[in-house]
């Protein structure tokens, strides 16, 4: 495993940053780091590149300290990610195939489980919280996940925050349909299906289909598969 901070695709303008890149990992875009004590790891067979190869933006841009990014064994991560806070975590497990963009602007975390696939998703952690996605999930085109509403709303009389952030939890083998929105506080049980364009902000029971805005259960006791072979 290489630890060369002078890799031609890495710009390191901080101190004590660590770049652990397996000999057979491939970085097809650039990494830019301004900050200290960050750790970036690309495991064996990982391939990391830009979400859009026609855009010059780095695949990973860090402006902060003590952040950790790890891309698992054989994972394919077509991504453009910005970490603008301190103590942020991005972890992608082995055998994922992901195309996404992400912003972490607070002490938060994104964790994607083994074998999950993702097409042009957007993951947003603008406040403290986490997005946790289980194993073998299928996340369709233009799905949006966020731990907050991005901007705060207050009661004018009391000054009380009306829309606090809340973490997002997605179980194993969940299918998120085209253009669905997974909002703060969502808790989606394993085996569930979220229909196209649905908006989820609460709890979804396992092995159900939810649809609509706000999403509601339309079918129970379901099982979905990636192919048509039931053998």
mmCIF file of C-alpha atoms in Angstrom:
data_model
loop_
_atom_site.group_PDB
_atom_site.id
_atom_site.type_symbol
_atom_site.label_atom_id
_atom_site.label_comp_id
_atom_site.label_asym_id
_atom_site.label_seq_id
_atom_site.Cartn_x
_atom_site.Cartn_y
_atom_site.Cartn_z
ATOM 1 C CA UNK A 1 0.000 0.000 0.000
ATOM 2 C CA UNK A 2 1.361 3.367 -1.027
ATOM 3 C CA UNK A 3 1.488 6.309 1.376
ATOM 4 C CA UNK A 4 2.958 8.788 -1.095
ATOM 5 C CA UNK A 5 1.581 12.246 -0.320
ATOM 6 C CA UNK A 6 3.135 13.456 -3.583
ATOM 7 C CA UNK A 7 0.933 11.280 -5.780
ATOM 8 C CA UNK A 8 0.413 13.239 -8.990
ATOM 9 C CA UNK A 9 -3.371 13.414 -8.463
ATOM 10 C CA UNK A 10 -3.180 14.510 -4.807
ATOM 11 C CA UNK A 11 -2.740 18.082 -3.610
ATOM 12 C CA UNK A 12 -1.869 18.201 0.090
ATOM 13 C CA UNK A 13 -1.741 21.665 1.661
ATOM 14 C CA UNK A 14 -1.971 20.550 5.267
ATOM 15 C CA UNK A 15 0.034 18.680 7.860
ATOM 16 C CA UNK A 16 0.059 15.050 8.994
ATOM 17 C CA UNK A 17 -2.446 13.964 6.377
ATOM 18 C CA UNK A 18 -2.295 10.272 5.453
ATOM 19 C CA UNK A 19 -3.042 8.815 2.030
ATOM 20 C CA UNK A 20 -3.231 5.016 2.063
ATOM 21 C CA UNK A 21 -3.674 3.843 -1.509
ATOM 22 C CA UNK A 22 -3.459 0.150 -2.344
ATOM 23 C CA UNK A 23 -1.076 -0.736 -5.146
ATOM 24 C CA UNK A 24 -3.924 -1.897 -7.411
ATOM 25 C CA UNK A 25 -6.381 0.870 -6.484
ATOM 26 C CA UNK A 26 -7.047 3.418 -9.228
ATOM 27 C CA UNK A 27 -7.617 7.133 -8.764
ATOM 28 C CA UNK A 28 -8.915 8.566 -12.042
ATOM 29 C CA UNK A 29 -9.606 12.024 -10.649
ATOM 30 C CA UNK A 30 -7.894 14.316 -8.154
ATOM 31 C CA UNK A 31 -7.914 14.745 -4.371
ATOM 32 C CA UNK A 32 -7.418 18.188 -2.825
ATOM 33 C CA UNK A 33 -6.810 18.568 0.919
ATOM 34 C CA UNK A 34 -6.477 21.748 2.971
ATOM 35 C CA UNK A 35 -6.379 20.839 6.648
ATOM 36 C CA UNK A 36 -4.545 18.636 9.091
ATOM 37 C CA UNK A 37 -4.703 15.054 10.376
ATOM 38 C CA UNK A 38 -7.008 13.773 7.655
ATOM 39 C CA UNK A 39 -6.949 10.136 6.524
ATOM 40 C CA UNK A 40 -7.887 8.915 3.029
ATOM 41 C CA UNK A 41 -7.788 5.194 2.240
ATOM 42 C CA UNK A 42 -8.427 3.396 -1.061
ATOM 43 C CA UNK A 43 -8.492 -0.365 -0.529
ATOM 44 C CA UNK A 44 -7.371 -3.060 -2.948
ATOM 45 C CA UNK A 45 -9.139 -2.952 -6.295
ATOM 46 C CA UNK A 46 -11.015 0.261 -5.536
ATOM 47 C CA UNK A 47 -11.631 2.663 -8.423
ATOM 48 C CA UNK A 48 -12.371 6.295 -7.592
ATOM 49 C CA UNK A 49 -13.217 8.848 -10.251
ATOM 50 C CA UNK A 50 -15.361 11.896 -11.024
ATOM 51 C CA UNK A 51 -19.155 11.854 -11.120
ATOM 52 C CA UNK A 52 -18.911 13.756 -14.415
ATOM 53 C CA UNK A 53 -15.557 13.275 -16.220
ATOM 54 C CA UNK A 54 -16.170 16.480 -18.198
ATOM 55 C CA UNK A 55 -16.089 18.591 -15.007
ATOM 56 C CA UNK A 56 -12.667 19.463 -13.560
ATOM 57 C CA UNK A 57 -13.755 19.447 -9.897
ATOM 58 C CA UNK A 58 -11.824 17.055 -7.615
ATOM 59 C CA UNK A 59 -13.429 13.735 -6.761
ATOM 60 C CA UNK A 60 -12.616 14.528 -3.120
ATOM 61 C CA UNK A 61 -12.089 17.962 -1.622
ATOM 62 C CA UNK A 62 -11.375 18.407 2.085
ATOM 63 C CA UNK A 63 -11.286 21.729 3.929
ATOM 64 C CA UNK A 64 -10.992 20.706 7.557
ATOM 65 C CA UNK A 65 -9.208 18.492 10.027
ATOM 66 C CA UNK A 66 -9.468 14.963 11.423
ATOM 67 C CA UNK A 67 -11.709 13.800 8.601
ATOM 68 C CA UNK A 68 -11.678 10.189 7.424
ATOM 69 C CA UNK A 69 -12.549 8.793 3.994
ATOM 70 C CA UNK A 70 -12.305 5.090 3.182
ATOM 71 C CA UNK A 71 -13.272 3.321 -0.042
ATOM 72 C CA UNK A 72 -13.570 -0.442 0.344
ATOM 73 C CA UNK A 73 -12.169 -3.371 -1.590
ATOM 74 C CA UNK A 74 -13.276 -3.504 -5.253
ATOM 75 C CA UNK A 75 -15.634 -0.558 -4.746
ATOM 76 C CA UNK A 76 -16.349 1.637 -7.751
ATOM 77 C CA UNK A 77 -16.991 5.210 -6.621
ATOM 78 C CA UNK A 78 -17.804 7.723 -9.341
ATOM 79 C CA UNK A 79 -18.098 10.641 -6.986
ATOM 80 C CA UNK A 80 -17.620 14.289 -6.244
ATOM 81 C CA UNK A 81 -17.435 14.811 -2.493
ATOM 82 C CA UNK A 82 -16.743 17.885 -0.367
ATOM 83 C CA UNK A 83 -15.902 17.747 3.336
ATOM 84 C CA UNK A 84 -15.990 21.296 4.637
ATOM 85 C CA UNK A 85 -16.089 20.479 8.357
ATOM 86 C CA UNK A 86 -13.977 18.767 10.978
ATOM 87 C CA UNK A 87 -14.387 15.169 12.188
ATOM 88 C CA UNK A 88 -16.433 14.034 9.185
ATOM 89 C CA UNK A 89 -16.569 10.392 8.093
ATOM 90 C CA UNK A 90 -17.249 8.871 4.681
ATOM 91 C CA UNK A 91 -17.045 5.082 4.496
ATOM 92 C CA UNK A 92 -17.936 2.951 1.483
ATOM 93 C CA UNK A 93 -17.859 -0.801 2.018
ATOM 94 C CA UNK A 94 -16.549 -3.425 -0.403
ATOM 95 C CA UNK A 95 -18.112 -4.219 -3.785
ATOM 96 C CA UNK A 96 -20.250 -1.083 -4.035
ATOM 97 C CA UNK A 97 -20.936 0.525 -7.423
ATOM 98 C CA UNK A 98 -21.830 4.151 -6.774
ATOM 99 C CA UNK A 99 -22.320 7.353 -8.719
ATOM 100 C CA UNK A 100 -23.065 10.229 -6.360
ATOM 101 C CA UNK A 101 -22.206 13.628 -4.988
ATOM 102 C CA UNK A 102 -21.993 14.407 -1.291
ATOM 103 C CA UNK A 103 -21.460 17.351 1.021
ATOM 104 C CA UNK A 104 -20.418 17.000 4.662
ATOM 105 C CA UNK A 105 -20.317 20.385 6.334
ATOM 106 C CA UNK A 106 -20.570 19.368 9.994
ATOM 107 C CA UNK A 107 -19.272 16.627 12.269
ATOM 108 C CA UNK A 108 -21.294 13.910 10.598
ATOM 109 C CA UNK A 109 -20.970 10.647 8.737
ATOM 110 C CA UNK A 110 -22.023 8.770 5.611
ATOM 111 C CA UNK A 111 -21.742 4.976 5.589
ATOM 112 C CA UNK A 112 -22.678 2.834 2.578
ATOM 113 C CA UNK A 113 -22.933 -0.925 3.105
ATOM 114 C CA UNK A 114 -21.397 -3.715 1.057
ATOM 115 C CA UNK A 115 -22.711 -4.381 -2.439
ATOM 116 C CA UNK A 116 -24.945 -1.308 -2.623
ATOM 117 C CA UNK A 117 -25.503 0.347 -6.004
ATOM 118 C CA UNK A 118 -26.333 4.004 -6.598
ATOM 119 C CA UNK A 119 -27.039 6.124 -9.699
ATOM 120 C CA UNK A 120 -26.498 9.897 -9.533
ATOM 121 C CA UNK A 121 -27.637 10.244 -5.928
ATOM 122 C CA UNK A 122 -27.159 13.309 -3.741
ATOM 123 C CA UNK A 123 -26.175 12.850 -0.062
ATOM 124 C CA UNK A 124 -26.235 15.923 2.160
ATOM 125 C CA UNK A 125 -24.940 16.286 5.724
ATOM 126 C CA UNK A 126 -25.078 20.039 6.333
ATOM 127 C CA UNK A 127 -25.604 19.647 10.087
ATOM 128 C CA UNK A 128 -24.444 17.132 12.661
ATOM 129 C CA UNK A 129 -25.960 13.750 11.855
ATOM 130 C CA UNK A 130 -25.430 10.656 9.765
ATOM 131 C CA UNK A 131 -26.706 8.877 6.679
ATOM 132 C CA UNK A 132 -26.378 5.116 7.085
ATOM 133 C CA UNK A 133 -27.206 2.872 4.126
ATOM 134 C CA UNK A 134 -27.227 -0.896 4.589
ATOM 135 C CA UNK A 135 -25.945 -3.768 2.466
ATOM 136 C CA UNK A 136 -27.174 -4.627 -1.038
ATOM 137 C CA UNK A 137 -29.349 -1.543 -1.440
ATOM 138 C CA UNK A 138 -30.387 -0.295 -4.873
ATOM 139 C CA UNK A 139 -30.596 3.480 -5.128
ATOM 140 C CA UNK A 140 -32.064 4.672 -8.393
ATOM 141 C CA UNK A 141 -31.391 7.774 -10.458
ATOM 142 C CA UNK A 142 -31.554 11.229 -8.847
ATOM 143 C CA UNK A 143 -32.396 10.067 -5.324
ATOM 144 C CA UNK A 144 -31.863 12.736 -2.652
ATOM 145 C CA UNK A 145 -30.912 11.997 0.973
ATOM 146 C CA UNK A 146 -30.393 14.652 3.648
ATOM 147 C CA UNK A 147 -30.182 14.927 7.439
ATOM 148 C CA UNK A 148 -31.601 18.462 7.408
ATOM 149 C CA UNK A 149 -33.595 21.038 5.474
ATOM 150 C CA UNK A 150 -30.245 22.762 4.733
ATOM 151 C CA UNK A 151 -31.485 26.046 6.224
ATOM 152 C CA UNK A 152 -32.984 26.613 9.712
ATOM 153 C CA UNK A 153 -36.517 27.810 10.454
ATOM 154 C CA UNK A 154 -37.369 29.490 13.782
ATOM 155 C CA UNK A 155 -40.493 30.507 15.669
ATOM 156 C CA UNK A 156 -40.543 34.314 15.545
ATOM 157 C CA UNK A 157 -41.833 34.715 19.110
ATOM 158 C CA UNK A 158 -39.800 32.144 21.017
ATOM 159 C CA UNK A 159 -36.751 31.732 18.804
ATOM 160 C CA UNK A 160 -37.241 27.962 18.951
ATOM 161 C CA UNK A 161 -35.729 25.971 16.093
ATOM 162 C CA UNK A 162 -38.623 24.324 14.261
ATOM 163 C CA UNK A 163 -36.734 22.000 11.919
ATOM 164 C CA UNK A 164 -33.778 20.412 13.717
ATOM 165 C CA UNK A 165 -31.574 17.937 11.895
ATOM 166 C CA UNK A 166 -32.035 14.187 12.368
ATOM 167 C CA UNK A 167 -30.066 11.214 11.086
ATOM 168 C CA UNK A 168 -31.210 8.949 8.246
ATOM 169 C CA UNK A 169 -31.177 5.169 8.653
ATOM 170 C CA UNK A 170 -31.697 2.750 5.753
ATOM 171 C CA UNK A 171 -31.676 -1.004 6.338
ATOM 172 C CA UNK A 172 -30.297 -3.798 4.164
ATOM 173 C CA UNK A 173 -31.650 -4.618 0.698
ATOM 174 C CA UNK A 174 -33.734 -1.459 0.316
ATOM 175 C CA UNK A 175 -34.800 -0.153 -3.099
ATOM 176 C CA UNK A 176 -35.122 3.622 -3.405
ATOM 177 C CA UNK A 177 -37.012 4.500 -6.573
ATOM 178 C CA UNK A 178 -36.392 7.171 -9.181
ATOM 179 C CA UNK A 179 -36.314 10.735 -7.803
ATOM 180 C CA UNK A 180 -37.406 9.699 -4.327
ATOM 181 C CA UNK A 181 -36.475 12.000 -1.439
ATOM 182 C CA UNK A 182 -35.285 10.617 1.879
ATOM 183 C CA UNK A 183 -35.541 13.433 4.380
ATOM 184 C CA UNK A 184 -34.259 14.046 7.906
ATOM 185 C CA UNK A 185 -35.321 11.446 10.447
ATOM 186 C CA UNK A 186 -36.237 8.778 7.887
ATOM 187 C CA UNK A 187 -35.866 5.185 9.144
ATOM 188 C CA UNK A 188 -36.436 2.640 6.372
ATOM 189 C CA UNK A 189 -36.637 -1.026 7.311
ATOM 190 C CA UNK A 190 -34.767 -3.798 5.496
ATOM 191 C CA UNK A 191 -36.349 -5.131 2.319
ATOM 192 C CA UNK A 192 -38.557 -2.075 1.791
ATOM 193 C CA UNK A 193 -39.296 -0.416 -1.550
ATOM 194 C CA UNK A 194 -39.723 3.363 -1.857
ATOM 195 C CA UNK A 195 -41.700 4.218 -4.997
ATOM 196 C CA UNK A 196 -40.586 6.766 -7.570
ATOM 197 C CA UNK A 197 -40.928 10.389 -6.423
ATOM 198 C CA UNK A 198 -42.002 9.406 -2.901
ATOM 199 C CA UNK A 199 -40.985 11.640 0.005
ATOM 200 C CA UNK A 200 -40.007 9.789 3.185
ATOM 201 C CA UNK A 201 -39.442 11.509 6.529
ATOM 202 C CA UNK A 202 -40.669 8.926 9.039
ATOM 203 C CA UNK A 203 -40.485 5.214 9.743
ATOM 204 C CA UNK A 204 -40.998 2.662 6.957
ATOM 205 C CA UNK A 205 -41.682 -0.923 8.097
ATOM 206 C CA UNK A 206 -39.531 -3.725 6.654
ATOM 207 C CA UNK A 207 -40.691 -5.500 3.467
ATOM 208 C CA UNK A 208 -43.270 -2.903 2.528
ATOM 209 C CA UNK A 209 -43.832 -0.611 -0.441
ATOM 210 C CA UNK A 210 -44.369 3.067 0.330
ATOM 211 C CA UNK A 211 -45.507 5.715 -2.130
ATOM 212 C CA UNK A 212 -46.709 9.304 -2.223
ATOM 213 C CA UNK A 213 -46.021 12.613 -0.485
ATOM 214 C CA UNK A 214 -45.727 12.036 2.383
ATOM 215 C CA UNK A 215 -44.980 8.372 1.768
ATOM 216 C CA UNK A 216 -47.429 5.804 3.135
ATOM 217 C CA UNK A 217 -47.567 2.026 3.035
ATOM 218 C CA UNK A 218 -49.379 0.725 -0.050
ATOM 219 C CA UNK A 219 -48.326 -2.934 0.128
ATOM 220 C CA UNK A 220 -47.017 -5.243 2.844
ATOM 221 C CA UNK A 221 -45.057 -8.509 2.901
ATOM 222 C CA UNK A 222 -43.116 -7.912 -0.317
ATOM 223 C CA UNK A 223 -39.771 -9.167 -1.563
ATOM 224 C CA UNK A 224 -37.809 -7.511 -4.361
ATOM 225 C CA UNK A 225 -34.914 -8.851 -6.451
ATOM 226 C CA UNK A 226 -32.414 -7.379 -8.867
ATOM 227 C CA UNK A 227 -33.277 -9.904 -11.597
ATOM 228 C CA UNK A 228 -36.230 -12.044 -12.665
ATOM 229 C CA UNK A 229 -34.820 -15.408 -11.618
ATOM 230 C CA UNK A 230 -36.711 -16.766 -8.624
ATOM 231 C CA UNK A 231 -34.858 -20.094 -8.517
#
